[in-house]
Tab-separated table of C-alpha atoms in Angstrom:
chain	number	residue	atom	x	y	z
A	1	MET	CA	119.823	110.536	99.204
A	2	ALA	CA	118.667	109.763	102.984
A	3	LEU	CA	116.845	106.747	104.635
A	4	ASP	CA	113.827	107.912	103.986
A	5	PHE	CA	110.432	106.191	104.758
A	6	THR	CA	107.421	105.026	106.562
A	7	ALA	CA	107.188	101.932	109.085
A	8	ILE	CA	103.254	100.455	108.955
A	9	ASP	CA	102.095	98.015	110.610
A	10	PHE	CA	98.311	96.477	111.313
A	11	GLU	CA	96.213	94.944	113.649
A	12	THR	CA	93.076	92.902	112.521
A	13	ALA	CA	89.988	92.072	113.806
A	14	ASN	CA	90.263	88.461	112.154
A	15	GLY	CA	92.127	86.307	110.320
A	16	PHE	CA	91.019	88.144	106.524
A	17	ARG	CA	93.755	90.487	106.230
A	18	GLY	CA	91.124	92.630	104.827
A	19	SER	CA	89.817	93.428	108.399
A	20	PRO	CA	92.384	95.838	109.863
A	21	CYS	CA	91.305	97.137	112.910
A	22	SER	CA	94.220	99.679	114.248
A	23	VAL	CA	97.175	100.671	112.027
A	24	GLY	CA	100.109	101.702	113.683
A	25	LEU	CA	102.571	104.006	111.230
A	26	SER	CA	106.558	106.215	111.580
A	27	LYS	CA	107.512	108.369	109.412
A	28	VAL	CA	111.378	108.942	109.102
A	29	ARG	CA	113.529	111.140	107.557
A	30	GLY	CA	117.433	110.388	107.418
A	31	GLY	CA	117.422	107.868	109.647
A	32	VAL	CA	115.268	109.573	112.504
A	33	VAL	CA	111.513	108.863	113.663
A	34	VAL	CA	110.072	112.228	112.954
A	35	GLU	CA	106.395	111.283	112.495
A	36	GLU	CA	104.046	108.924	114.063
A	37	ALA	CA	100.521	108.253	113.701
A	38	SER	CA	97.894	105.689	114.295
A	39	TRP	CA	93.946	105.153	114.390
A	40	LEU	CA	91.542	102.520	115.373
A	41	MET	CA	88.909	101.665	112.448
A	42	ARG	CA	86.392	99.481	112.156
A	43	PRO	CA	86.957	96.724	109.512
A	44	PRO	CA	85.342	96.692	106.126
A	45	GLU	CA	81.297	96.067	105.883
A	46	ASN	CA	81.353	91.899	106.061
A	47	HIS	CA	84.272	91.631	107.410
A	48	ASP	CA	84.459	93.587	110.781
A	49	HIS	CA	83.518	90.690	113.098
A	50	PHE	CA	86.444	89.932	115.989
A	51	GLU	CA	87.557	86.518	116.536
A	52	TYR	CA	88.678	85.407	120.568
A	53	HIS	CA	92.556	85.180	118.994
A	54	ASN	CA	92.825	88.406	117.703
A	55	THR	CA	91.289	90.461	120.398
A	56	ARG	CA	94.061	87.706	122.502
A	57	ILE	CA	96.684	89.145	120.417
A	58	HIS	CA	95.971	92.320	120.607
A	59	GLY	CA	93.113	93.546	123.486
A	60	ILE	CA	91.037	94.681	120.697
A	61	ARG	CA	87.763	94.354	120.859
A	62	ALA	CA	84.351	95.627	118.454
A	63	GLU	CA	83.126	98.021	121.420
A	64	ASP	CA	86.305	99.740	121.078
A	65	VAL	CA	86.131	100.423	117.660
A	66	ALA	CA	82.018	100.966	117.658
A	67	GLY	CA	82.142	104.573	116.548
A	68	ALA	CA	85.058	105.047	114.609
A	69	PRO	CA	85.364	105.038	110.767
A	70	ARG	CA	85.626	102.063	109.152
A	71	PHE	CA	88.740	101.401	106.989
A	72	GLY	CA	87.708	102.668	103.739
A	73	GLU	CA	86.477	105.870	105.444
A	74	LEU	CA	89.905	106.411	106.976
A	75	PHE	CA	91.804	105.094	104.083
A	76	PRO	CA	92.567	108.867	102.605
A	77	GLU	CA	93.893	110.233	105.565
A	78	ILE	CA	96.544	106.901	105.762
A	79	GLY	CA	97.091	107.497	102.631
A	80	ALA	CA	97.779	111.122	102.627
A	81	PHE	CA	100.700	109.985	105.920
A	82	ILE	CA	102.487	107.500	103.944
A	83	GLY	CA	102.518	110.079	100.681
A	84	GLY	CA	104.898	108.624	98.298
A	85	ASP	CA	107.420	106.624	101.074
A	86	ILE	CA	108.814	103.844	100.554
A	87	LEU	CA	106.651	101.238	103.056
A	88	ALA	CA	108.504	99.192	105.674
A	89	ALA	CA	107.056	96.814	107.912
A	90	HIS	CA	108.068	93.544	109.657
A	91	ASN	CA	105.886	90.600	107.054
A	92	ALA	CA	105.213	92.915	104.403
A	93	ALA	CA	103.382	90.878	102.967
A	94	PHE	CA	100.690	90.902	105.462
A	95	ASP	CA	100.722	94.461	106.417
A	96	LEU	CA	100.457	95.403	101.903
A	97	GLY	CA	97.945	92.650	101.757
A	98	VAL	CA	95.732	93.905	104.660
A	99	ILE	CA	95.799	97.453	102.504
A	100	ARG	CA	94.682	95.185	99.140
A	101	SER	CA	92.968	93.278	100.752
A	102	GLY	CA	90.191	95.865	102.644
A	103	LEU	CA	90.714	98.532	99.913
A	104	GLU	CA	89.577	95.769	97.534
A	105	VAL	CA	86.219	94.482	99.755
A	106	SER	CA	85.777	97.626	100.152
A	107	GLY	CA	85.261	98.905	96.444
A	108	LEU	CA	88.090	101.093	96.516
A	109	PRO	CA	91.009	101.628	94.061
A	110	GLY	CA	94.692	101.208	95.894
A	111	PRO	CA	98.110	102.878	95.275
A	112	ALA	CA	101.411	101.332	94.262
A	113	TYR	CA	103.681	101.102	97.029
A	114	GLU	CA	107.319	100.157	96.911
A	115	TYR	CA	108.374	98.018	100.153
A	116	VAL	CA	110.950	96.591	102.329
A	117	CYS	CA	110.474	93.415	104.473
A	118	THR	CA	112.272	93.957	108.297
A	119	VAL	CA	111.137	90.264	108.259
A	120	MET	CA	112.938	89.629	104.541
A	121	LEU	CA	116.239	91.815	105.893
A	122	SER	CA	116.521	90.358	109.334
A	123	ARG	CA	116.995	86.823	107.472
A	124	ARG	CA	120.483	88.390	106.251
A	125	CYS	CA	121.470	90.879	108.364
A	126	TYR	CA	121.317	88.841	111.731
A	127	SER	CA	121.677	86.139	112.982
A	128	LEU	CA	118.692	85.135	115.343
A	129	VAL	CA	116.664	81.881	116.026
A	130	SER	CA	113.581	83.988	115.263
A	131	ASN	CA	113.105	86.973	113.089
A	132	SER	CA	109.768	87.627	115.013
A	133	LEU	CA	109.372	91.620	115.895
A	134	PRO	CA	110.499	91.151	119.489
A	135	TYR	CA	113.768	89.378	118.638
A	136	ALA	CA	114.682	91.363	115.629
A	137	ALA	CA	113.904	94.303	117.783
A	138	GLU	CA	115.899	93.633	120.585
A	139	GLU	CA	119.162	93.005	118.320
A	140	ALA	CA	118.605	96.673	116.800
A	141	GLY	CA	118.445	97.800	119.968
A	142	VAL	CA	114.754	99.063	120.238
A	143	PRO	CA	113.065	96.292	122.424
A	144	LEU	CA	109.243	96.178	122.434
A	145	VAL	CA	107.445	97.009	125.145
A	146	ASN	CA	104.147	96.577	124.551
A	147	HIS	CA	104.168	94.039	121.190
A	148	HIS	CA	100.992	94.086	119.123
A	149	ASP	CA	100.147	97.803	120.041
A	150	ALA	CA	100.622	98.902	116.288
A	151	ALA	CA	101.880	102.318	117.248
A	152	GLU	CA	104.717	100.500	118.979
A	153	ASP	CA	105.245	97.495	116.317
A	154	ALA	CA	105.765	100.413	113.388
A	155	ARG	CA	107.969	102.365	115.314
A	156	ALA	CA	110.258	98.966	116.274
A	157	CYS	CA	110.014	98.125	112.435
A	158	ALA	CA	112.046	100.882	111.765
A	159	GLY	CA	114.544	100.925	114.474
A	160	ILE	CA	114.606	97.508	112.726
A	161	LEU	CA	115.688	99.222	108.946
A	162	VAL	CA	117.536	102.309	110.604
A	163	ASP	CA	119.759	99.725	112.487
A	164	ILE	CA	120.341	97.148	108.791
A	165	ALA	CA	120.673	100.630	106.992
A	166	ARG	CA	123.230	100.978	109.968
A	167	ARG	CA	125.386	97.881	109.598
A	168	ASN	CA	125.260	97.515	105.691
A	169	ASN	CA	127.190	101.660	105.886
A	170	ALA	CA	123.530	102.423	103.771
A	171	ASN	CA	122.414	105.992	103.630
A	172	SER	CA	118.767	104.886	101.830
A	173	ILE	CA	116.563	102.187	100.667
A	174	ALA	CA	117.966	102.300	97.330
A	175	GLU	CA	121.838	102.267	98.818
A	176	LEU	CA	120.440	99.703	101.216
A	177	TYR	CA	119.284	97.074	98.790
A	178	LEU	CA	121.596	97.378	95.896
A	179	SER	CA	124.662	96.786	98.576
A	180	LEU	CA	121.922	93.414	99.302
A	181	GLY	CA	121.942	92.178	95.492
A	182	LEU	CA	118.224	92.630	96.089
A	183	ALA	CA	116.038	94.865	94.423
A	184	ILE	CA	113.129	96.631	96.087
A	185	PRO	CA	109.668	94.902	95.286
A	186	LYS	CA	106.472	96.824	94.597
A	187	GLN	CA	102.356	96.423	95.211
A	188	GLN	CA	100.947	97.688	92.237
A	189	ALA	CA	97.675	100.038	91.563
A	190	PHE	CA	94.866	98.127	91.514
A	191	GLN	CA	91.294	99.636	90.409
A	192	PRO	CA	88.112	98.402	91.135
A	193	GLY	CA	86.894	95.428	88.903
A	194	ASP	CA	90.863	94.064	88.241
A	195	GLY	CA	91.554	90.587	89.743
A	196	LEU	CA	91.287	89.981	93.297
A	197	SER	CA	93.557	88.787	95.472
A	198	LYS	CA	93.424	85.561	96.781
A	199	GLN	CA	93.160	86.271	100.124
A	200	THR	CA	89.648	88.001	99.435
A	201	LEU	CA	88.781	85.703	97.113
A	202	ALA	CA	89.317	82.888	99.641
A	203	ALA	CA	87.404	85.487	102.182
A	204	LEU	CA	84.305	86.017	100.000
A	205	ALA	CA	84.448	82.476	99.184
A	206	ALA	CA	83.970	81.432	103.246
A	207	GLY	CA	81.382	84.417	103.871
A	208	GLY	CA	82.507	87.467	104.722
A	209	GLY	CA	85.894	86.964	106.893
A	210	GLY	CA	85.712	83.281	107.051
A	211	ARG	CA	87.040	81.062	108.882
A	212	PHE	CA	90.878	81.589	109.099
A	213	ALA	CA	93.677	81.458	111.564
A	214	ALA	CA	94.135	84.542	113.785
A	215	ALA	CA	96.294	87.065	111.937
A	216	GLY	CA	99.349	89.052	113.721
A	217	GLN	CA	103.190	88.257	114.460
A	218	SER	CA	102.623	85.799	116.928
A	219	GLY	CA	99.237	84.541	115.827
A	220	VAL	CA	98.274	81.132	116.167
A	221	GLY	CA	95.094	79.360	114.752
A	222	ARG	CA	94.220	77.271	118.272
A	223	SER	CA	91.299	76.900	120.014
A	224	ALA	CA	91.663	78.360	123.391
A	225	GLY	CA	90.871	74.454	125.434
A	226	GLN	CA	93.648	73.489	122.742
A	227	LEU	CA	96.422	76.273	123.652
A	228	GLY	CA	98.357	73.826	126.545
A	229	ARG	CA	98.264	70.868	124.950
A	230	ALA	CA	101.502	68.867	124.812
A	231	TRP	CA	102.462	67.119	121.514
A	232	SER	CA	100.644	63.792	121.703
A	233	ASN	CA	101.183	62.391	117.973
A	234	TRP	CA	102.928	61.915	115.198
A	235	PRO	CA	100.896	63.987	112.035
A	236	GLU	CA	101.087	62.728	108.471
A	237	GLU	CA	104.298	64.199	106.490
A	238	GLY	CA	102.892	63.201	103.187
A	239	THR	CA	105.449	63.814	100.361
A	240	ASN	CA	107.540	66.531	99.977
A	241	PRO	CA	106.972	67.893	96.313
A	242	ALA	CA	109.165	69.869	94.520
A	243	PRO	CA	109.764	73.755	94.875
A	244	ASN	CA	107.405	76.145	92.801
A	245	PRO	CA	110.756	77.533	89.679
A	246	ALA	CA	108.007	80.410	89.353
A	247	ALA	CA	107.813	81.667	92.837
A	248	GLU	CA	108.541	85.294	93.341
A	249	ALA	CA	112.076	85.766	94.257
A	250	GLY	CA	111.603	88.609	96.884
A	251	HIS	CA	109.239	86.086	98.813
A	252	PRO	CA	110.637	85.659	102.290
A	253	LEU	CA	109.867	81.047	102.474
A	254	PHE	CA	111.778	81.641	98.456
A	255	GLY	CA	114.948	79.133	98.655
A	256	GLN	CA	113.919	77.539	101.466
A	257	THR	CA	113.897	74.191	103.201
A	258	VAL	CA	110.560	74.182	105.714
A	259	VAL	CA	110.027	71.520	108.134
A	260	PHE	CA	107.474	71.373	110.407
A	261	THR	CA	106.546	69.673	114.133
A	262	GLY	CA	103.666	69.768	115.914
A	263	GLU	CA	100.430	69.732	115.447
A	264	LEU	CA	99.009	72.558	112.841
A	265	ALA	CA	95.922	73.747	111.872
A	266	ILE	CA	96.139	72.212	108.783
A	267	ALA	CA	97.063	68.872	107.412
A	268	ARG	CA	100.437	69.071	107.225
A	269	PRO	CA	101.044	67.886	103.428
A	270	GLU	CA	99.092	71.003	102.922
A	271	ALA	CA	101.095	73.094	104.458
A	272	LYS	CA	104.379	71.580	102.915
A	273	GLN	CA	102.364	72.102	99.527
A	274	ARG	CA	102.238	76.075	100.509
A	275	ALA	CA	105.322	76.060	101.048
A	276	ALA	CA	106.313	74.506	98.068
A	277	GLU	CA	104.060	77.274	96.053
A	278	MET	CA	106.283	79.572	97.874
A	279	GLY	CA	109.238	78.075	96.251
A	280	ALA	CA	109.825	76.321	99.211
A	281	ARG	CA	111.518	73.164	99.632
A	282	PRO	CA	109.978	71.336	102.045
A	283	GLU	CA	111.486	67.787	103.739
A	284	SER	CA	110.548	66.455	106.831
A	285	ARG	CA	113.266	65.899	109.754
A	286	VAL	CA	115.936	68.780	110.895
A	287	THR	CA	119.296	68.848	108.580
A	288	GLY	CA	121.924	70.569	108.024
A	289	ARG	CA	120.176	71.706	104.909
A	290	THR	CA	117.061	73.426	107.436
A	291	THR	CA	116.594	76.742	107.396
A	292	VAL	CA	114.102	77.396	108.312
A	293	LEU	CA	111.258	75.506	111.457
A	294	VAL	CA	107.583	75.691	112.057
A	295	VAL	CA	105.838	74.502	114.974
A	296	GLY	CA	102.492	74.076	115.681
A	297	ASP	CA	100.325	73.704	118.853
A	298	GLY	CA	100.234	77.794	119.743
A	299	PHE	CA	103.831	77.613	120.000
A	300	VAL	CA	104.838	81.498	119.862
A	301	ALA	CA	108.871	83.090	119.660
A	302	GLY	CA	108.667	83.337	123.194
A	303	ASP	CA	108.650	79.925	124.067
A	304	LEU	CA	111.897	80.314	122.523
A	305	ARG	CA	113.146	81.096	126.242
A	306	SER	CA	110.576	78.941	128.295
A	307	GLY	CA	111.711	76.036	126.797
A	308	ARG	CA	108.456	74.861	125.770
A	309	LEU	CA	109.642	72.924	122.168
A	310	THR	CA	109.566	69.744	120.187
A	311	GLY	CA	112.188	67.702	119.640
A	312	LYS	CA	112.231	69.103	116.345
A	313	ALA	CA	112.436	72.593	117.626
A	314	LYS	CA	115.590	71.745	120.324
A	315	ARG	CA	117.591	70.209	117.829
A	316	VAL	CA	116.651	73.307	115.764
A	317	LEU	CA	118.324	75.817	118.596
A	318	GLU	CA	121.344	72.564	118.843
A	319	LEU	CA	122.066	73.955	115.354
A	320	HIS	CA	122.031	77.106	115.575
A	321	SER	CA	123.740	77.178	118.256
A	322	ARG	CA	126.652	75.537	116.597
A	323	GLY	CA	126.638	78.475	113.576
A	324	GLN	CA	123.855	77.205	111.130
A	325	GLN	CA	121.498	79.799	109.604
A	326	ILE	CA	118.255	78.636	110.927
A	327	GLU	CA	114.725	79.965	112.219
A	328	VAL	CA	112.124	79.337	113.882
A	329	LEU	CA	108.440	80.570	112.661
A	330	SER	CA	104.974	80.100	115.004
A	331	GLU	CA	101.987	78.494	112.667
A	332	GLY	CA	100.453	82.064	113.018
A	333	GLU	CA	103.707	83.675	111.010
A	334	PHE	CA	103.486	81.197	108.654
A	335	LEU	CA	100.148	81.528	107.571
A	336	GLN	CA	100.625	84.619	106.503
A	337	MET	CA	103.370	84.532	104.578
A	338	VAL	CA	101.497	81.789	102.707
A	339	GLY	CA	98.234	83.572	102.537
A	340	GLY	CA	96.359	81.052	103.697
A	341	HIS	CA	93.242	80.032	105.953
C-alpha cells in the first residue's frame, strides 16, 4: 500500500457550509503531490450572497465568480478529480459538510467518501498551542504563504498528512490510522429526498444561507465595528452540561475539556451546550484538565504571537509552556466544528 489520497479545501461565500465559492485539491501518490486543481464557482442558487466577513478572509467577491458555473454544475469535475480517493481536509467536518450541504441545496446526490481530518491528527501527533492550518503547516515544514487560497491550503493539508505519516512510519492512510488505534471515518452516500443535514435545515429555515458566523479556518463572527473591541465585560458562564455519551468518538471535540473566554457571537451557555453535544466537557476556568480554549472577540491564531489575549488565553500559554496538552481555537473554528450559526 502507498500513501495515496486527495487533500481538499473549500472557501465559502457566507457562513452556510453549502455556499462554496472556491475549491482547491491536491492529489498525492506515494507521499508526493502529483496533480493539483482549483476552481472558482458560484454557490448554489439562493445561497450565493457574499458576506463581508468571508470576503475579508479569502478576498473573493460576487463579481469574481459571476461568470463561473455553479457548484452543482462543477461538482462532476470535482468528483472526477477525487475519484475513489480518501479525502484529507483540515477540519474535515467543515469541508465534507460543504460537499453535503452544497449538493443537498442543489438537489443532487452525493457519493460516499472516506476521509481524514488533519486537525485531529495534528492534535495527536504535534504539540502546538494552536492546530490551525498555518501553525500545523509550519510544524510540518510546508509553511503557508497565502492562507485562504484554496489551492494553497489544500497543498498545505497534504503536506501535514504526509509529515504525520512519516513521523509515524506509516506507508498508507490505513497504516497510519492502525498505528494510532483509529478507524477511518466515512461520510455516507445520499440521494435527494434523504434526510437533510442539520446545517442545511438551519440554512433553509433561515431563508437562503441565513445569518451564520463567517466560514474559513480563521473565521470570525463579529461586525466590522466589533473587531477591535477590548474584552470589557464578564459574560454569563451558565451551567456546565455533561458530555453527550452518544456523540461521535471521532469528532475533534469529543473527550476534550473546553473553556470559553471573551465575548462570543452566541451566548456562552449555548456554546457550552453545543460543545457538550459533541462529547466535550465544558468548564468555566482554565485548569490542569483544560485541553481546549475557545476565544471570542474576533481572535485569530495569529493573535497568539501578537499578544492580543485574554487572561484565560495567557494562562493557556503558560500551561502549554509547561507541557500541558492544550490548544486555542478561534470562535470561527469552534463554530465550524459544531455546525452552528
